[in-house]
Short mmCIF file of C-alpha atoms in Angstrom, two decimals:
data_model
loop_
_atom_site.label_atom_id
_atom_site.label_comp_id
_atom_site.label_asym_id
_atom_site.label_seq_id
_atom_site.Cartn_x
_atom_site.Cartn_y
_atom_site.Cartn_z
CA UNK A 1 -25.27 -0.99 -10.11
CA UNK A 2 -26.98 -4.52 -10.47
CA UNK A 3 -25.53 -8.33 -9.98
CA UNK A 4 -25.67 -8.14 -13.82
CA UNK A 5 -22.22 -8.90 -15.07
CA UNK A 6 -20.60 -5.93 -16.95
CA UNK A 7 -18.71 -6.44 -20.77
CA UNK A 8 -16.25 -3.77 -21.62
CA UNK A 9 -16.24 -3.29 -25.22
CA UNK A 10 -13.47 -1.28 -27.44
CA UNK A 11 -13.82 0.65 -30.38
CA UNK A 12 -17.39 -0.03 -30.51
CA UNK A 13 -19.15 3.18 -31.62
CA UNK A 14 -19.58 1.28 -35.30
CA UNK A 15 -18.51 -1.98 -36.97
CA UNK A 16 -17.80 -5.22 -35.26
CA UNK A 17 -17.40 -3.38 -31.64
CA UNK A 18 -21.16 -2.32 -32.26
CA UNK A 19 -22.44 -5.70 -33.09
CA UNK A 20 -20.64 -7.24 -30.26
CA UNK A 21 -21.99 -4.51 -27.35
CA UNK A 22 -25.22 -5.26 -28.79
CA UNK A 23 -25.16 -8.55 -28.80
CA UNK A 24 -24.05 -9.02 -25.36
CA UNK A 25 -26.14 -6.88 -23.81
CA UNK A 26 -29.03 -9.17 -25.55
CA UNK A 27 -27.01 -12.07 -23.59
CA UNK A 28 -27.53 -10.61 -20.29
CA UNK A 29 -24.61 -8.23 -19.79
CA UNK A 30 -24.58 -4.90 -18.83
CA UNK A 31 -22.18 -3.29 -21.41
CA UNK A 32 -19.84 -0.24 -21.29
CA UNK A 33 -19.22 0.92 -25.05
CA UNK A 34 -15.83 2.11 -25.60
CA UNK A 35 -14.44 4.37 -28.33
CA UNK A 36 -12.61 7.58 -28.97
CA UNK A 37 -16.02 9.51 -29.66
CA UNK A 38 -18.19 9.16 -26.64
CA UNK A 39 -21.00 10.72 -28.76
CA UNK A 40 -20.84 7.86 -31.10
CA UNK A 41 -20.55 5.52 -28.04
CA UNK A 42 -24.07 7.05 -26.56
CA UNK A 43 -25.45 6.31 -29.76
CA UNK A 44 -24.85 2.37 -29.00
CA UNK A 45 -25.23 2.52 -26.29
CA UNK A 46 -28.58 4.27 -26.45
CA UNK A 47 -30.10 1.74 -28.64
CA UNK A 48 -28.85 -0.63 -25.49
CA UNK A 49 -30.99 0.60 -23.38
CA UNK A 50 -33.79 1.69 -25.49
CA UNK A 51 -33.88 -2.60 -26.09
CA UNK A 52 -34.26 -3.08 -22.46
CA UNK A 53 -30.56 -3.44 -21.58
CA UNK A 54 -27.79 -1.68 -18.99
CA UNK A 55 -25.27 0.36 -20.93
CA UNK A 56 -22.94 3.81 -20.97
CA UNK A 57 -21.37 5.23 -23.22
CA UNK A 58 -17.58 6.13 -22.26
CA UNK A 59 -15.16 8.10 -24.10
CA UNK A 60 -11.75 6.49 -23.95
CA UNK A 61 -8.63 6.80 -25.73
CA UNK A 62 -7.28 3.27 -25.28
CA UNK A 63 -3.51 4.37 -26.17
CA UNK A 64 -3.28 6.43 -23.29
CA UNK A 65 -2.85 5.27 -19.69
CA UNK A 66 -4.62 7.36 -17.95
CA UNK A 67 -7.73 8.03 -20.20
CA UNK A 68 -7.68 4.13 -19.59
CA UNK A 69 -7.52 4.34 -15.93
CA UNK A 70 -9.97 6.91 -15.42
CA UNK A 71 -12.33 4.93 -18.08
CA UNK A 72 -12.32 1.48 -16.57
CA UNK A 73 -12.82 3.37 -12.90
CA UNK A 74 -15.78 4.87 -14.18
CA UNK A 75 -17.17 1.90 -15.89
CA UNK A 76 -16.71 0.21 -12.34
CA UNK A 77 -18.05 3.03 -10.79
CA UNK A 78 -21.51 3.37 -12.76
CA UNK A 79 -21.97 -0.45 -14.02
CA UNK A 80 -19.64 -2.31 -11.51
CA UNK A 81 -16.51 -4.54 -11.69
CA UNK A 82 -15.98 -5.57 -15.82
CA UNK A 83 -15.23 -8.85 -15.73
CA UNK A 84 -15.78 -8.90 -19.59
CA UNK A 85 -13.61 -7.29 -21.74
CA UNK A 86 -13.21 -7.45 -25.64
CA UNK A 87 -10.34 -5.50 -27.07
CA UNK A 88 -11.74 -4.76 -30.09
CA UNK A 89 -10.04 -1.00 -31.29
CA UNK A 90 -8.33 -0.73 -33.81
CA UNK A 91 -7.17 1.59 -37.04
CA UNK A 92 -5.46 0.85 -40.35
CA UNK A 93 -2.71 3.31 -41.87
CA UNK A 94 -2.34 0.93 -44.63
CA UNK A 95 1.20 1.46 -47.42
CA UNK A 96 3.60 -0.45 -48.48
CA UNK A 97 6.66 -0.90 -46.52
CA UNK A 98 8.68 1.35 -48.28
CA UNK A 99 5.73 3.91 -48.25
CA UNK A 100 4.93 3.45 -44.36
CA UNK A 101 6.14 6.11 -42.25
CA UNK A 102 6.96 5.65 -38.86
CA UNK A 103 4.11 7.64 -37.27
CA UNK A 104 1.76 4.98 -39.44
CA UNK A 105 3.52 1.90 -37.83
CA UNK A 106 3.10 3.71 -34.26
CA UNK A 107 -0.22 4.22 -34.60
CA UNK A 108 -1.29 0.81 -35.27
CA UNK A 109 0.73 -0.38 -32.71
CA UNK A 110 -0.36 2.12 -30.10
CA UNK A 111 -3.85 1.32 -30.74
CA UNK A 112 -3.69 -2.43 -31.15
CA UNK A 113 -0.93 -3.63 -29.11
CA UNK A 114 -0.41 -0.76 -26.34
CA UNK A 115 -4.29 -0.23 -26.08
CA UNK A 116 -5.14 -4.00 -25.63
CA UNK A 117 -2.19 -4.47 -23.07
CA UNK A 118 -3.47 -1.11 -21.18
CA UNK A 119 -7.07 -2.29 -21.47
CA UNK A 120 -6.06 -5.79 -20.05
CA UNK A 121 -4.01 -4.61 -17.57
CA UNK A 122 -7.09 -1.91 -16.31
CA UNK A 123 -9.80 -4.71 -16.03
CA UNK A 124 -8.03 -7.58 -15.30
CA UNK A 125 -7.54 -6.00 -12.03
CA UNK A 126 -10.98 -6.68 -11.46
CA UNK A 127 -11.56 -9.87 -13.01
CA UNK A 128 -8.81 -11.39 -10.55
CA UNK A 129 -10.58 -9.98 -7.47
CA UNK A 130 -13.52 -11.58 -8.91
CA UNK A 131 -11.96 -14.79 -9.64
CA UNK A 132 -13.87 -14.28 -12.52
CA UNK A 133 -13.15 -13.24 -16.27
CA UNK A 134 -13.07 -13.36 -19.74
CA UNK A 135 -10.72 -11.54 -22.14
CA UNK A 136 -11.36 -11.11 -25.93
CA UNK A 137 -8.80 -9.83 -28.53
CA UNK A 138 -9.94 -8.77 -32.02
CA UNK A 139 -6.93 -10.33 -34.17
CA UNK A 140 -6.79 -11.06 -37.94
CA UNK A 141 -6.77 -13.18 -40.69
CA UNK A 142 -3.71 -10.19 -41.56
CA UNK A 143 -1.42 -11.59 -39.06
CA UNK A 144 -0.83 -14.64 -41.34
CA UNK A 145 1.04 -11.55 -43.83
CA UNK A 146 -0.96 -9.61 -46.22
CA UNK A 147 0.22 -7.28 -49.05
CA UNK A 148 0.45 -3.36 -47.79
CA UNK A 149 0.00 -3.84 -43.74
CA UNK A 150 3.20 -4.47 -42.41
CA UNK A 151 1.81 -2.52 -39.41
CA UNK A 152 -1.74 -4.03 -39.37
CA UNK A 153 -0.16 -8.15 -40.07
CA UNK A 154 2.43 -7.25 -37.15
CA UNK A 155 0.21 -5.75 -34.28
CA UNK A 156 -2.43 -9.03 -35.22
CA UNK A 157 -0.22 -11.63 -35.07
CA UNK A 158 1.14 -9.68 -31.77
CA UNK A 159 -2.18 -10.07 -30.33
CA UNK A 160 -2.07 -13.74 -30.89
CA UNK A 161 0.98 -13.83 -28.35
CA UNK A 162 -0.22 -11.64 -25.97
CA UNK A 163 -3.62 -13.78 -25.52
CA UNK A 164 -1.97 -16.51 -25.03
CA UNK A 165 0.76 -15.27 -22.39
CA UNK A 166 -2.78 -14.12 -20.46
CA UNK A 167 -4.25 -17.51 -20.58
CA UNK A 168 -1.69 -18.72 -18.91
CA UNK A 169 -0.53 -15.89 -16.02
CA UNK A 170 -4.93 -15.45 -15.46
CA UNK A 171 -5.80 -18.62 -15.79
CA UNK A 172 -5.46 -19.51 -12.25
CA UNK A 173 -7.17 -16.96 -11.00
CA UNK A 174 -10.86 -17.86 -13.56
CA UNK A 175 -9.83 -15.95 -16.21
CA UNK A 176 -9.78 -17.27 -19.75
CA UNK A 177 -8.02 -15.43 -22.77
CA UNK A 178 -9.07 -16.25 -26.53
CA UNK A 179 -7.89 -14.14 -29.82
CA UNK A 180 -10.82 -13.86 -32.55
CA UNK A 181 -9.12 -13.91 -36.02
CA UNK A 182 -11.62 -12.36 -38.66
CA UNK A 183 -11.95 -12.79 -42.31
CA UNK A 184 -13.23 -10.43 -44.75
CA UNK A 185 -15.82 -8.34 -42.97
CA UNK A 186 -18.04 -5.80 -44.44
CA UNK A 187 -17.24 -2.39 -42.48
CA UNK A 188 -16.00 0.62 -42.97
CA UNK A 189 -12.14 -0.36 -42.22
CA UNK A 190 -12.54 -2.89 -45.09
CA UNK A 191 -14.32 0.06 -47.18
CA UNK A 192 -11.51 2.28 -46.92
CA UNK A 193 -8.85 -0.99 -48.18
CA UNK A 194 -11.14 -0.38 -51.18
CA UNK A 195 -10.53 3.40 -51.28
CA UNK A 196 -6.96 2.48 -51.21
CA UNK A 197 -6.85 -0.19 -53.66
CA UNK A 198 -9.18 2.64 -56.11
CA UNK A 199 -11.92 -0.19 -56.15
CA UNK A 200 -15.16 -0.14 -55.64
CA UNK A 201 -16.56 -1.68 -52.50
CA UNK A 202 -19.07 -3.00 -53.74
CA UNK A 203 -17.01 -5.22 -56.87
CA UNK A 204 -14.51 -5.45 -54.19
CA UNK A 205 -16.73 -7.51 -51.93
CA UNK A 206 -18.22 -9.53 -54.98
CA UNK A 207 -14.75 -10.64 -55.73
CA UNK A 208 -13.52 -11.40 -52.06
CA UNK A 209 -16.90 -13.47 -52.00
CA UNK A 210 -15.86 -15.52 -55.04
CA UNK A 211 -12.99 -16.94 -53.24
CA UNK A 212 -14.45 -17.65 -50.05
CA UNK A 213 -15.71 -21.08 -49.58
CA UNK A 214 -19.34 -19.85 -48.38
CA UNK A 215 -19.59 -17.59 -50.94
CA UNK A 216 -19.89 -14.56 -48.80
CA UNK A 217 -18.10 -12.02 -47.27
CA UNK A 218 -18.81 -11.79 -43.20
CA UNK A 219 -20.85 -9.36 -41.09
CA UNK A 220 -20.07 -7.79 -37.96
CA UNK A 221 -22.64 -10.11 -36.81
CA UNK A 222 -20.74 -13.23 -37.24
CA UNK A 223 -17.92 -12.35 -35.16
CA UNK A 224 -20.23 -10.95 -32.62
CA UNK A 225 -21.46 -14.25 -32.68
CA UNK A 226 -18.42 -15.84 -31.73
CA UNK A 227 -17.29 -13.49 -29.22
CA UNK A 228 -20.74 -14.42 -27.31
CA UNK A 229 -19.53 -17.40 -27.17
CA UNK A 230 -16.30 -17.33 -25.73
CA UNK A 231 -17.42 -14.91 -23.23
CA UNK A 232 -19.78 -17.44 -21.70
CA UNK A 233 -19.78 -19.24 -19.49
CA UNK A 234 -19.80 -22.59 -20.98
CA UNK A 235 -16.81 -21.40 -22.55
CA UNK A 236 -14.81 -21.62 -19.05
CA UNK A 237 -12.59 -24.87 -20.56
CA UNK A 238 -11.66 -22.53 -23.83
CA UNK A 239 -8.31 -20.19 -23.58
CA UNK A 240 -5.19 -19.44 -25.09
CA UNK A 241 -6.89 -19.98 -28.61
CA UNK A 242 -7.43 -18.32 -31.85
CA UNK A 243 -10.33 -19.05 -33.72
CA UNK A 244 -10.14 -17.66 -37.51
CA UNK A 245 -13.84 -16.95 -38.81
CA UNK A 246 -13.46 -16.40 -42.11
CA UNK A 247 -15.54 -18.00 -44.36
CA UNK A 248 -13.63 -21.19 -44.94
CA UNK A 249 -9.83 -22.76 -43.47
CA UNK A 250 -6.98 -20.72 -44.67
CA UNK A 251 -3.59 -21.67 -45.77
#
């Protein structure tokens, strides 16, 4: 353990999760790198510490309590107390609503919902005894409604409620709370949208580009970017708000 202080990061074996662990741990933090796989997790985490920085890899099943528990107590254990966490996990089982079964709308909102209010729950514990924190949930640009994600739209927009119901119980105790609401971002989630609509990803991101107003879909990078911020600590005076990065304002 070190006086460095230590960023929990979810799903973040590939995509946006990856970009964000690796980003913060070029900030300063040490970071624990969160997903299902802990293979793919020592993978980030390797190239962490092969840059110089503090990570581990950790296994974790975010929609289960105690694979939580034991997770964040081992994070604590071999890093020390997170006082950083960004709930980024997160799966698609994409159909229209007459097409959606109900093990496809649990899912999502295991993962989303259950995992960030488990994941909150785990390291806020620590952030309070800190007097110290910052909390990060991965929304969407979804939760404003989009065609064939009744699940996805729901659990995002949820998000937005939840981070701003902790902004106000942590805030007291140094804790901020802030939602990051993606665009289009080029990852494998939004590859497989493309599988489902039978388009190709790469005409599907040349037309998505067309009708943003920077004339590009976003990277990983760019919300990574964001997140850095709002972790920081100039960012103290920021919670309880949802920042959409997406290319351009949306209606």
């Amino acid at each position: 353990m070190s006086d460095q202080r230590v960023a929990v990061v979810t799903g973040a074996a590939r995509g946006i999760g990856a970009a964000t662990a690796e980003r913060l741990a070029r900030d300063g933090f040490a970071v624990a790198v969160l997903d299902l796989d802990e293979a793919a997790c020592e993978e980030v985490a390797g190239r962490i510490r092969d840059a110089g920085g503090s990570a581990v890899g950790v296994g974790v099943d975010v929609s289960d309590a105690a694979a939580v528990a034991a997770g964040v107590a081992r994070v604590a254990d071999e890093l020390g107390p997170p006082v950083v966490l960004v709930n980024n996990a997160g799966i698609i089982r994409d159909n229209l609503l007459f097409k959606m079964t109900e093990a496809d709308w649990d899912a999502v909102m295991d993962v989303h919902l259950k995992g960030a209010f488990l994941m909150t729950k785990a390291c806020s514990a620590h952030m309070t005894e800190q007097r110290y924190g910052r909390v990060v949930n991965l929304s969407s640009s979804s939760a404003q409604g989009n065609r064939g994600q009744a699940n996805y739209s729901a659990a995002k927009a949820g998000l937005q409620g939840f981070t701003k119901t902790l902004a106000i119980e942590l805030g007291k105790f140094g804790v901020t709370a802030n939602a990051v609401a993606p665009g289009f971002i080029q990852t494998d989630m939004t590859r497989a949208t493309a599988e489902r609509l039978k388009v190709s990803f790469e005409d599907f991101i040349t037309h998505t580009a067309s009708t943003i107003p920077v004339a590009r879909v976003g990277q990983p990078e760019d919300i990574a970017a964001t997140i850095s911020f709002l972790v920081s600590e100039e960012a103290g005076f920021v919670s309880g708000q949802v920042i959409y990065v997406a290319g351009g304002p949306l209606d």
